[in-house]
Coordinates of C-alpha atoms and ligand atoms in Angstrom, one line a residue:
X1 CA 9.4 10.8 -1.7
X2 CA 9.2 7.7 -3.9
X3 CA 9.4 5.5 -0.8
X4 CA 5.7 7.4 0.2
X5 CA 2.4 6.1 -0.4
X6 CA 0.5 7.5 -3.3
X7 CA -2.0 8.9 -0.5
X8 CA 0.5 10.3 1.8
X9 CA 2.3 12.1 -1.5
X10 CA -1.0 13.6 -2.5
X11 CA -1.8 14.6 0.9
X12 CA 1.2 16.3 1.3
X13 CA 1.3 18.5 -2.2
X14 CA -2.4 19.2 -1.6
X15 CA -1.6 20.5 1.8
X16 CA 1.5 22.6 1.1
X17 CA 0.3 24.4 -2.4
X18 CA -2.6 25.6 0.0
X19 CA 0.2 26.7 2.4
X20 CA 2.0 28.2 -0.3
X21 CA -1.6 29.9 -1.4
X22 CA -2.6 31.1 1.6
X23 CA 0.6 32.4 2.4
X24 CA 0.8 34.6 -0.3
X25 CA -3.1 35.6 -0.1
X26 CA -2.2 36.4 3.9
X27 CA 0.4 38.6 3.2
X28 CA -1.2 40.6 0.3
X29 CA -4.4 41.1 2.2
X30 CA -2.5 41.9 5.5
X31 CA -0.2 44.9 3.2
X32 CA -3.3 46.5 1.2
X33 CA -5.3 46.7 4.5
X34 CA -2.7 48.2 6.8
X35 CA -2.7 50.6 4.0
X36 CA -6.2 51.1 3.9
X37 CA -6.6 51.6 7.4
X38 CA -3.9 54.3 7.9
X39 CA -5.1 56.2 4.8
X40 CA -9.0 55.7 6.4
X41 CA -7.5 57.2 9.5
X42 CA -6.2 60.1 7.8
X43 CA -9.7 60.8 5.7
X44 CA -11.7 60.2 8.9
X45 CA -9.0 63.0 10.7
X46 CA -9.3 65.5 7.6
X47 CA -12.9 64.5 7.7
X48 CA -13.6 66.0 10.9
X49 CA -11.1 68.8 10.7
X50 CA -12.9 70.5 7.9
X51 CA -16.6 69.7 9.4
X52 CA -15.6 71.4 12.3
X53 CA -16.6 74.7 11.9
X54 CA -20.2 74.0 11.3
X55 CA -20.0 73.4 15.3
X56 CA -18.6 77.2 16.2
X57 CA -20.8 80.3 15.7
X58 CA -19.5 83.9 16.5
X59 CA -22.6 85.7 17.6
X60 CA -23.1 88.9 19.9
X61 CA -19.4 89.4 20.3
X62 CA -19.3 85.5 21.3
X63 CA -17.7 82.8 20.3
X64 CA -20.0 79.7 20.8
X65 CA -19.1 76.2 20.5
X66 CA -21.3 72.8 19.8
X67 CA -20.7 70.2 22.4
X68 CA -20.4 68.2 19.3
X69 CA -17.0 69.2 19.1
X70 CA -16.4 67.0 22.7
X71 CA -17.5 64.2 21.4
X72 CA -14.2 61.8 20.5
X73 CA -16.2 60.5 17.1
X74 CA -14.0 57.8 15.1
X75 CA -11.6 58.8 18.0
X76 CA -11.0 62.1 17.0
X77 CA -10.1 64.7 19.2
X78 CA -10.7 68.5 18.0
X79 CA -9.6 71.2 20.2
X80 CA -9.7 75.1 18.7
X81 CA -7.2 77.4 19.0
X82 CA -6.5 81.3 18.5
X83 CA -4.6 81.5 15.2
X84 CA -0.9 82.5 17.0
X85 CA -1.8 81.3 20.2
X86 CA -1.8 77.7 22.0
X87 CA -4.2 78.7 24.2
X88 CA -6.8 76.2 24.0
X89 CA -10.1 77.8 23.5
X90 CA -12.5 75.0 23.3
X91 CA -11.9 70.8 22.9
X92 CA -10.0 68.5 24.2
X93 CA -6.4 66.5 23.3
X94 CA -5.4 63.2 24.3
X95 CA -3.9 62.8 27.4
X96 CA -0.2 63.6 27.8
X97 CA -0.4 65.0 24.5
X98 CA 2.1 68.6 24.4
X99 CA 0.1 71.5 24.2
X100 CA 2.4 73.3 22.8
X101 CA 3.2 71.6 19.9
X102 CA 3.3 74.9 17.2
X103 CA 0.6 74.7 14.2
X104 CA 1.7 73.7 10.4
X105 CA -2.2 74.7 8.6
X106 CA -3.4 71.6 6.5
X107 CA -0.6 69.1 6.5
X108 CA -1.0 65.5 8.4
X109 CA 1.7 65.6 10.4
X110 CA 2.9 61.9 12.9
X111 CA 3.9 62.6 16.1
X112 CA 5.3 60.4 18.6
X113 CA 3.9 61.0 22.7
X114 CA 4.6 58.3 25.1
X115 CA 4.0 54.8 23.5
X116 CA 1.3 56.3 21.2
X117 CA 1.9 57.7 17.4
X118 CA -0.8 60.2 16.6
X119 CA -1.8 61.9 13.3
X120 CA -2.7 65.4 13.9
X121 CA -3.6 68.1 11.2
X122 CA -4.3 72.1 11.9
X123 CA -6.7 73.9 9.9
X124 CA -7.1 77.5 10.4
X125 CA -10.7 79.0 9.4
X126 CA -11.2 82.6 9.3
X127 CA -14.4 84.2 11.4
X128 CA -15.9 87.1 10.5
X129 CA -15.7 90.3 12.7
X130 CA -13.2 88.0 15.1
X131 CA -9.3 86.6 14.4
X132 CA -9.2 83.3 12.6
X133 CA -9.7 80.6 14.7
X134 CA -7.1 76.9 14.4
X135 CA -8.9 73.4 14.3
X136 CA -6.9 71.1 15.6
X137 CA -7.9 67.4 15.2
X138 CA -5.4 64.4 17.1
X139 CA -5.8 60.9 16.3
X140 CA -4.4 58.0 17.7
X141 CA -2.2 55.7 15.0
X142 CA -1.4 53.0 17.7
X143 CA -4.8 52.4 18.5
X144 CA -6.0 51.8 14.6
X145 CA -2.8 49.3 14.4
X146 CA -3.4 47.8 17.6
X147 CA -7.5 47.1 16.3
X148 CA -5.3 45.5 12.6
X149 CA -2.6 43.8 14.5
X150 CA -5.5 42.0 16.9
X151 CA -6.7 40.6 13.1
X152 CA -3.4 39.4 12.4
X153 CA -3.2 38.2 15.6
X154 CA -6.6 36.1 14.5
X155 CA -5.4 35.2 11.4
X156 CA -2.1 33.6 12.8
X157 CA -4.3 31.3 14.9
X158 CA -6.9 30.4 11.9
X159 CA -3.9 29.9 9.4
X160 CA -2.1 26.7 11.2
X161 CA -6.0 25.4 12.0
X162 CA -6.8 25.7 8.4
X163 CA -4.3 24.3 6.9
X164 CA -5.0 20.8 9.5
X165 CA -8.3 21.3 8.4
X166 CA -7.0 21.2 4.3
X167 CA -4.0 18.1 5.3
X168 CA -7.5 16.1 6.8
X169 CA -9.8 16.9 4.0
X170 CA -7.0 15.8 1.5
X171 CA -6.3 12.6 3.6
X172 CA -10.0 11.7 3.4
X173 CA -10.6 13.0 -0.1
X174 CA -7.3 11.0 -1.5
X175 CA -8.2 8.2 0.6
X176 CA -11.6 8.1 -1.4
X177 CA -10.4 8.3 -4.9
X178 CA -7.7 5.5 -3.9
X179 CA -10.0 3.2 -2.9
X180 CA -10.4 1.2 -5.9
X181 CA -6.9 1.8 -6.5
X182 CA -6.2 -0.7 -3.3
X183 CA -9.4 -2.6 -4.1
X184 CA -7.3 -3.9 -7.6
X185 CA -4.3 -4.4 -5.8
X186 CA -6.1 -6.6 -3.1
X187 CA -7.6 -8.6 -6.0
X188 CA -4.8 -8.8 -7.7
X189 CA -2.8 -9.7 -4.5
X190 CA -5.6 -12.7 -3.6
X191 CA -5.3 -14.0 -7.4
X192 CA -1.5 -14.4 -6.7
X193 CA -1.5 -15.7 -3.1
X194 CA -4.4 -18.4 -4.2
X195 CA -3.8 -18.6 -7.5
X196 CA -7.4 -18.2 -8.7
X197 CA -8.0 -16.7 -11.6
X198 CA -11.6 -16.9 -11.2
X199 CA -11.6 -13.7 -9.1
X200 CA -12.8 -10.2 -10.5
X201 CA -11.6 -6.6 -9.9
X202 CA -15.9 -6.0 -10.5
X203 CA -15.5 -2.0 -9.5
X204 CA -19.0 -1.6 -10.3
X205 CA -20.1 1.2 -12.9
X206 CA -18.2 4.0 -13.2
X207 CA -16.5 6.1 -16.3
X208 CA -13.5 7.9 -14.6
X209 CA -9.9 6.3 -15.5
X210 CA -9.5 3.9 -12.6
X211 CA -12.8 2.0 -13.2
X212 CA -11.9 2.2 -17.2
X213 CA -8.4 0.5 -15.8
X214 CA -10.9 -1.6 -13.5
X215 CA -12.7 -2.8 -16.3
X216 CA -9.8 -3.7 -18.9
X217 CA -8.1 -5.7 -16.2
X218 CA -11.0 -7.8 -15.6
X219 CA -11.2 -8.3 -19.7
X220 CA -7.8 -9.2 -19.2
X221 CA -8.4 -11.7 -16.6
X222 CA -11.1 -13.1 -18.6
X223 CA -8.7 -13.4 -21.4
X224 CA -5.8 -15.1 -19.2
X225 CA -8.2 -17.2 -17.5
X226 CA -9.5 -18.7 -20.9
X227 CA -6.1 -19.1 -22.2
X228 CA -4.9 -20.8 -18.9
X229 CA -8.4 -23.3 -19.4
X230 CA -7.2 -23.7 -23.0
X231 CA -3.9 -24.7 -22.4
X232 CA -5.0 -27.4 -19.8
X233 CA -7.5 -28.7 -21.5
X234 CA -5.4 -29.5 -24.5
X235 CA -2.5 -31.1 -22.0
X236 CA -5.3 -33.0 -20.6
X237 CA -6.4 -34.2 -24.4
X238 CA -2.7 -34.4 -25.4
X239 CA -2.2 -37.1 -22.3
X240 CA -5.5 -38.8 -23.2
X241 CA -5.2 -39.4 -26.5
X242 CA -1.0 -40.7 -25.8
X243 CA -1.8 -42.8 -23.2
X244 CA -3.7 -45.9 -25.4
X245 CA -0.7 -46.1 -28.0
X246 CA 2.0 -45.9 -25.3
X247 CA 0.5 -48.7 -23.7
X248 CA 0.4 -51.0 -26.8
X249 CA 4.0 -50.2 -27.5
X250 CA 4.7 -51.2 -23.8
X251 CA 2.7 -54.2 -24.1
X252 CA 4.7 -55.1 -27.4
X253 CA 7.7 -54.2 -25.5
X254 CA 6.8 -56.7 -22.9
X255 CA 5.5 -59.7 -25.3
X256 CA 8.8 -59.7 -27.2
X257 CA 11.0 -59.5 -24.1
X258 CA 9.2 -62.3 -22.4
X259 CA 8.6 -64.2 -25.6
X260 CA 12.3 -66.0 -25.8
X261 CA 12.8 -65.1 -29.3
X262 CA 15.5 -62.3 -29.4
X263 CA 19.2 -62.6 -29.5
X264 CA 21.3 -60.9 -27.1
X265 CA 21.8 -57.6 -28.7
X266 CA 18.1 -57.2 -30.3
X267 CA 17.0 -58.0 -26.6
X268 CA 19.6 -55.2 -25.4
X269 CA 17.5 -53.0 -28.1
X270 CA 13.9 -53.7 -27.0
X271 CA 14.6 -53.4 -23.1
X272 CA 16.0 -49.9 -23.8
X273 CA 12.8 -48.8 -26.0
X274 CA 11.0 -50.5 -22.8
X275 CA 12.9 -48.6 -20.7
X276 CA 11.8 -45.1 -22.4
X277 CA 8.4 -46.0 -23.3
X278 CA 7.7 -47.0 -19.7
X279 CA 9.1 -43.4 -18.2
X280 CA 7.1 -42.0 -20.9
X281 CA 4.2 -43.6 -19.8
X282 CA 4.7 -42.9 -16.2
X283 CA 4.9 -38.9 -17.4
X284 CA 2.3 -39.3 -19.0
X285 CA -0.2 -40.5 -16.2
X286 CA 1.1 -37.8 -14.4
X287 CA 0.1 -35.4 -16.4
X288 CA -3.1 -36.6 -16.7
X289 CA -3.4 -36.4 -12.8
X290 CA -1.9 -32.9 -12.8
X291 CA -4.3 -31.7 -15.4
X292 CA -7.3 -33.2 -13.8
X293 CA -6.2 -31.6 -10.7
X294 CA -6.4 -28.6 -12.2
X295 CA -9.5 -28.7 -13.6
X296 CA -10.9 -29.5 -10.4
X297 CA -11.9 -33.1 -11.2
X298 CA -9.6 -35.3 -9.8
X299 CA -11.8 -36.7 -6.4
X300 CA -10.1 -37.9 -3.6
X301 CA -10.9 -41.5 -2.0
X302 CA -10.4 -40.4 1.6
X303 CA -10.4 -43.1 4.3
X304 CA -9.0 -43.4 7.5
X305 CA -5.7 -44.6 6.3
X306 CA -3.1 -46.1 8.2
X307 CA -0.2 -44.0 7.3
X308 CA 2.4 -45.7 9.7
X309 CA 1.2 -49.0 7.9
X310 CA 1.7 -47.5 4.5
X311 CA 5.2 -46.3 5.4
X312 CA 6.4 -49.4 6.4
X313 CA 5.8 -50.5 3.5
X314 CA 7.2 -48.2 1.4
X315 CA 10.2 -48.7 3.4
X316 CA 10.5 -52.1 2.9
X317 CA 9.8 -51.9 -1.3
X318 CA 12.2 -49.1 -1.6
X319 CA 14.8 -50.8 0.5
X320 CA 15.3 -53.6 -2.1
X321 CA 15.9 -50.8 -5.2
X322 CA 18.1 -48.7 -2.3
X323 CA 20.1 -51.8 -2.0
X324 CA 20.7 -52.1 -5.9
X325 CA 22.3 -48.5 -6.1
X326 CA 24.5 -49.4 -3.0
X327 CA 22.0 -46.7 -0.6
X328 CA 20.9 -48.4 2.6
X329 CA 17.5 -47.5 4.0
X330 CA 16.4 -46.8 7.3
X331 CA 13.0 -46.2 8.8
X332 CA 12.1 -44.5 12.1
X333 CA 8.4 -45.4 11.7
X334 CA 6.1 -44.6 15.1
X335 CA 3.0 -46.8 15.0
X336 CA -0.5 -46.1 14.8
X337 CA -0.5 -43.1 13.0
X338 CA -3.9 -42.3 11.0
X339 CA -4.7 -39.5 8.7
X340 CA -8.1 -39.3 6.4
X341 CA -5.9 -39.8 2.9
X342 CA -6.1 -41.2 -0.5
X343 CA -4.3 -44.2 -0.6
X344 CA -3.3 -44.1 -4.0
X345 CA -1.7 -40.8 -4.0
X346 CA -0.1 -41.5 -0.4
X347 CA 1.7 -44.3 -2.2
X348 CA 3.0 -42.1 -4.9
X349 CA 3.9 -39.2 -2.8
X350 CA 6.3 -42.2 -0.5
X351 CA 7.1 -43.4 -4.4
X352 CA 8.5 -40.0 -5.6
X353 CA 10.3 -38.7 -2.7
X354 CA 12.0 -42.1 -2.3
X355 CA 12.9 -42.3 -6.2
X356 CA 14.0 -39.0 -6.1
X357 CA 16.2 -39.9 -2.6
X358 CA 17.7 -42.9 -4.7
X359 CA 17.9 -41.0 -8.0
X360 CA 20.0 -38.5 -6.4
X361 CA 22.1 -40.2 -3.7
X362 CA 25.4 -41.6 -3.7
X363 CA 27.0 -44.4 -4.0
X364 CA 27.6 -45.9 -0.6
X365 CA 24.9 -43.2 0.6
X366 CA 21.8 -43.1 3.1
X367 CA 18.0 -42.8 2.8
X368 CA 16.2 -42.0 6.4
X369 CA 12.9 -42.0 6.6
X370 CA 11.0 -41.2 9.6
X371 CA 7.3 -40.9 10.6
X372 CA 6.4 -39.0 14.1
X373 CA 3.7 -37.6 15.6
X374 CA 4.2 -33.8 16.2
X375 CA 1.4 -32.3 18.0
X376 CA -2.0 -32.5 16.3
X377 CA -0.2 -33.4 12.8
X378 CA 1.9 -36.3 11.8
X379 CA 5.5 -35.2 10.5
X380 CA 7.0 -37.3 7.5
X381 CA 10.5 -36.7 6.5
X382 CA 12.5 -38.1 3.7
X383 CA 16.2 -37.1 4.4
X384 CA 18.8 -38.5 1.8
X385 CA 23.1 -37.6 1.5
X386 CA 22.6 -37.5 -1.8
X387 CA 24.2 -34.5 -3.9
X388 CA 21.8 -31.8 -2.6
X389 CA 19.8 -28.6 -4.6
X390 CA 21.9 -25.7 -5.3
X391 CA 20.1 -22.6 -3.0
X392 CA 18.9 -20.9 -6.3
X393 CA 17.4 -24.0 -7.8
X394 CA 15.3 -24.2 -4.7
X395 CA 12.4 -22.2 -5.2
X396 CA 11.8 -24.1 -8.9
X397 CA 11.8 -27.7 -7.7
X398 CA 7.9 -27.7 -7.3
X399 CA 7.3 -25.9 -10.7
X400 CA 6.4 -28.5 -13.4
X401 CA 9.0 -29.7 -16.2
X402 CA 11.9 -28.2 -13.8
X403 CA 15.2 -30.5 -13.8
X404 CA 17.9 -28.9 -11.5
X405 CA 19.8 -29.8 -14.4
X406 CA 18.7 -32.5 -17.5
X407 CA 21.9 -34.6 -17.5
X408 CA 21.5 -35.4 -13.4
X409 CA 18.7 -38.1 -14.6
X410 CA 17.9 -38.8 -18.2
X411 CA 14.9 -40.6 -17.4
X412 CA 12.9 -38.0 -15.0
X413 CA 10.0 -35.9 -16.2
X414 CA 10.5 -32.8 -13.8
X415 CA 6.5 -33.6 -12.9
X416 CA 7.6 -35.8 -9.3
X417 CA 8.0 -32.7 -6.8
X418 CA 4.5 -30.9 -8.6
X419 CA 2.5 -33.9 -8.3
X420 CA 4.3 -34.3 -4.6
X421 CA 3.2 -31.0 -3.6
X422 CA -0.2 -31.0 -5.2
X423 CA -0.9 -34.5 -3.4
X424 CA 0.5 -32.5 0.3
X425 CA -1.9 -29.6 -0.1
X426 CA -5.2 -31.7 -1.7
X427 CA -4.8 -33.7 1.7
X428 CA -4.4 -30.1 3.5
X429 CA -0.8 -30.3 4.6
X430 CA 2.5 -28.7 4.0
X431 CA 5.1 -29.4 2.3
X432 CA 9.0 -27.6 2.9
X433 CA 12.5 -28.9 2.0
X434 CA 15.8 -28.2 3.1
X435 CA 18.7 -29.1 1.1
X436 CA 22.7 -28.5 1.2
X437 CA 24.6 -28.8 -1.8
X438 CA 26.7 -32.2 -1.7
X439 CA 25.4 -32.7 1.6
X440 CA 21.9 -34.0 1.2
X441 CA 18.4 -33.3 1.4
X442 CA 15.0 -33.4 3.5
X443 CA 11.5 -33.4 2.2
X444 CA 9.0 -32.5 5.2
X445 CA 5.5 -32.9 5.3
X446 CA 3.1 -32.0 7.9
X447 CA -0.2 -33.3 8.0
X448 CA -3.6 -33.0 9.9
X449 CA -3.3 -36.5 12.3
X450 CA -7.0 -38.5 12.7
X451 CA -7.2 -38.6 16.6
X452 CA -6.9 -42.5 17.2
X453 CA -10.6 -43.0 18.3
X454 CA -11.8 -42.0 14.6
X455 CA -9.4 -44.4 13.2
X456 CA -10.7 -47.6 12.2
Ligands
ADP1 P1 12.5 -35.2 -11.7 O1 11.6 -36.1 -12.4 O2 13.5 -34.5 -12.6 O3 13.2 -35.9 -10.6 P2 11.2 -33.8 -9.8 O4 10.1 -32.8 -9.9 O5 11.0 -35.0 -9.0 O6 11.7 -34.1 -11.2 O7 12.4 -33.0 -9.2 C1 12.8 -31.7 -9.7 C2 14.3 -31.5 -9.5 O8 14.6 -31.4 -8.1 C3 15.1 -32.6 -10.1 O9 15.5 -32.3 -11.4 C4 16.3 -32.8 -9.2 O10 17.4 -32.1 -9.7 C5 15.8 -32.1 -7.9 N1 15.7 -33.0 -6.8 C6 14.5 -33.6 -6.4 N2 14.7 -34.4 -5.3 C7 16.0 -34.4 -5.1 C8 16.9 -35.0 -4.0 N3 16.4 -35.8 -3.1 N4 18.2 -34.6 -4.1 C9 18.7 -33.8 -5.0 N5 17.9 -33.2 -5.9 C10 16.6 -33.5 -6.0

């Protein structure tokens, strides 16, 4: 049941409490009025009994009877009798009915003849100047039932009808008062998939508890999007307002290291604070372009860039700092592939994934870098043998500030991958790694190739 949609769960109560009612409505209606109609049957019967004799005069020595008494009214049939005798004297009985079937005044008697149960009551009157005279009135049970059992009959057919009438009613009805229900989750859905928080629930005007609900999630939005502008804003000011002393400590940093005036050890001193100052301000920038991103105002110089070119290169720079951590470097580059890019961040999304491929390779390890065409896109892959991500680290690596783990490199920033995957998707491709613990890892990206005519 809990597996069920709210809709299907409400359909399905809905439907059977009206079973459940109607079942118990059928039943008592169907036991009062066989009742009723057996007890009718019986007044009609005693009805006619008694009337009778208004229809049979004894005048001039005769007995004369109304051709009233013929007529099968309410399908009653009177016959008159001879008090003592079953001699019928006037009337008629059903047919096959006994006609000697002996007389018991003023009781409704059931007797069974053939297939048929009858009700039949005697009534003897007495006639002046002339013997008393016995009424006899017969009336069929079976056909009364038969007339009931034809409504039951009816109501068998309307019931299962009904209740498909109530189960589509409820669909539609539930299925109407859920609407906004899947109109928040739908929002609420897009805000995660795209990340906006920009969008609104906006049910429109309404007082019930769902546009209430409605309404105080959209406050809510309103809240978390403010916050969310808040907090970037102030990383955005934070990086701003850093990046002017950090680079006057660098520059000091650099002045006294090329200046020729330190001893060994002071030297040793200054080129560590270099060290940390210049990974700090390399965060820093970083951030600043990660913010800006996110406030929408980081433009994009797009220009038919030549991204085989631009590989190359990177290849060739990065082979160098390889070399220095004993990784050799090698570059499956196919020519002549352009994409409409920003040449700056191209360079820092071959800069981080390369860094990253050194950072966390081995000794004695490789770096393969290749560039391919692959359909309509151009596929980039940075594949190292380096130590790998552990599965469960995985999904984290884009996030920003996440370190697999701190100690692996105590100069990284946890921003490289973010800005690498913000850099993928402003230039509308994808980004999607693979990685095997102490085996290595790929970075792939897919982007939309330039056809070669719009190149240059
Ligand atoms: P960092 O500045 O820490 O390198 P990144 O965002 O570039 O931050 O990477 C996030 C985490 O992903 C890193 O802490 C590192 O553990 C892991 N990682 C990134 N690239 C690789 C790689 N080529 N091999 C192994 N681990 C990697």
């Amino acid at each position: 049941m809990r597996k069920m949609s709210l809709k299907t769960r409400l359909v399905l109560l809905h439907t059977g409490l009206m079973v459940l009612v109607m079942c118990v409505m059928f039943s008592l209606l169907f036991s009062i009025s066989s009742n009723e109609i057996l007890s009718n049957v019986q007044n009609t019967l005693e009805e006619r009994v008694s009337k009778s004799m208004e229809d049979i005069e004894y005048e001039n020595s005769r007995l004369e009877f109304d051709s009233d008494l013929m007529e099968l009214d309410s399908g009653v049939y009177l016959s008159v009798y001879e008090e003592g005798s079953t001699e019928l004297l006037y009337g008629k009985i059903p047919y096959g009915f006994s006609y000697d079937l002996p007389f018991e005044n003023g009781r409704i008697r059931t007797i069974s003849s053939g297939a048929t149960d009858y009700y039949v009551l005697d009534m003897t009157f007495p006639i002046e100047n002339y013997h008393p005279l016995v009424v006899r009135g017969i009336v069929s049970i079976t056909d009364a039932e038969r007339d009931f059992r034809y409504t039951v009959y009816l109501a068998l057919i309307l019931f299962p009808v009904l209740i498909l009438l109530t189960a589509v009613c409820g669909y539609l009805l539930s299925r109407r008062a859920l609407l906004p229900v899947s109109q928040i989750t739908k929002t609420v859905q897009k805000i995660q998939k795209e990340r906006d928080l920009s969008k609104r629930i906006r049910l429109g005007s309404g007082s019930d508890e769902i546009y209430t609900m409605a309404k105080t999630f959209d406050e809510l939005l309103d809240t978390i999007e403010a916050g969310v502008k808040r907090e970037k804003q102030f990383t955005s000011d934070v990086a701003h307002e850093l990046r002017t002393p950090i680079s006057v400590v660098l520059m000091q940093c650099e002045e006294l290291l090329n200046g020729g005036h330190l001893d060994e050890e002071r030297y040793k001193e200054v080129e560590v604070i270099y060290r940390k100052v210049k990974s700090m301000s390399d965060m820093i920038s970083q951030l600043l372009l990660l913010s800006r991103a996110d406030q929408g105002r980081e433009k994009l110089n797009l220009e038919a860039l030549d991204f085989s070119e631009l590989g190359q290169m990177a290849a060739d720079e990065w082979k160098d700092i390889a070399a220095e951590a004993e990784i050799s470097l090698e570059a499956d580059i196919e020519k002549g592939l352009y994409l409409m890019a920003d040449q700056t961040l191209m360079i820092r999304l071959w800069s981080n994934l390369l860094q990253n491929a050194i950072c966390y390779g081995k000794k004695g390890g490789h770096i393969w870098i290749s560039l391919q065409k692959a359909g309509e896109n151009i596929k980039m892959s940075v594949k190292d043998d380096g130590i790998g991500i552990p599965p469960d680290a995985l999904p984290h690596i884009w996030e920003r500030f996440y370190q697999v783990d701190p100690s692996r490199n105590s100069e990284s920033s946890g921003l490289g991958l973010s800005m690498v995957k913000w850099i993928v998707e402003a230039h509308h491709g994808q980004i999607s790694v693979e990685s095997e613990l102490g085996q290595g890892t790929e970075f792939i990206c897919v982007f939309p190739a330039l056809p070669q005519g719009n190149s240059r």
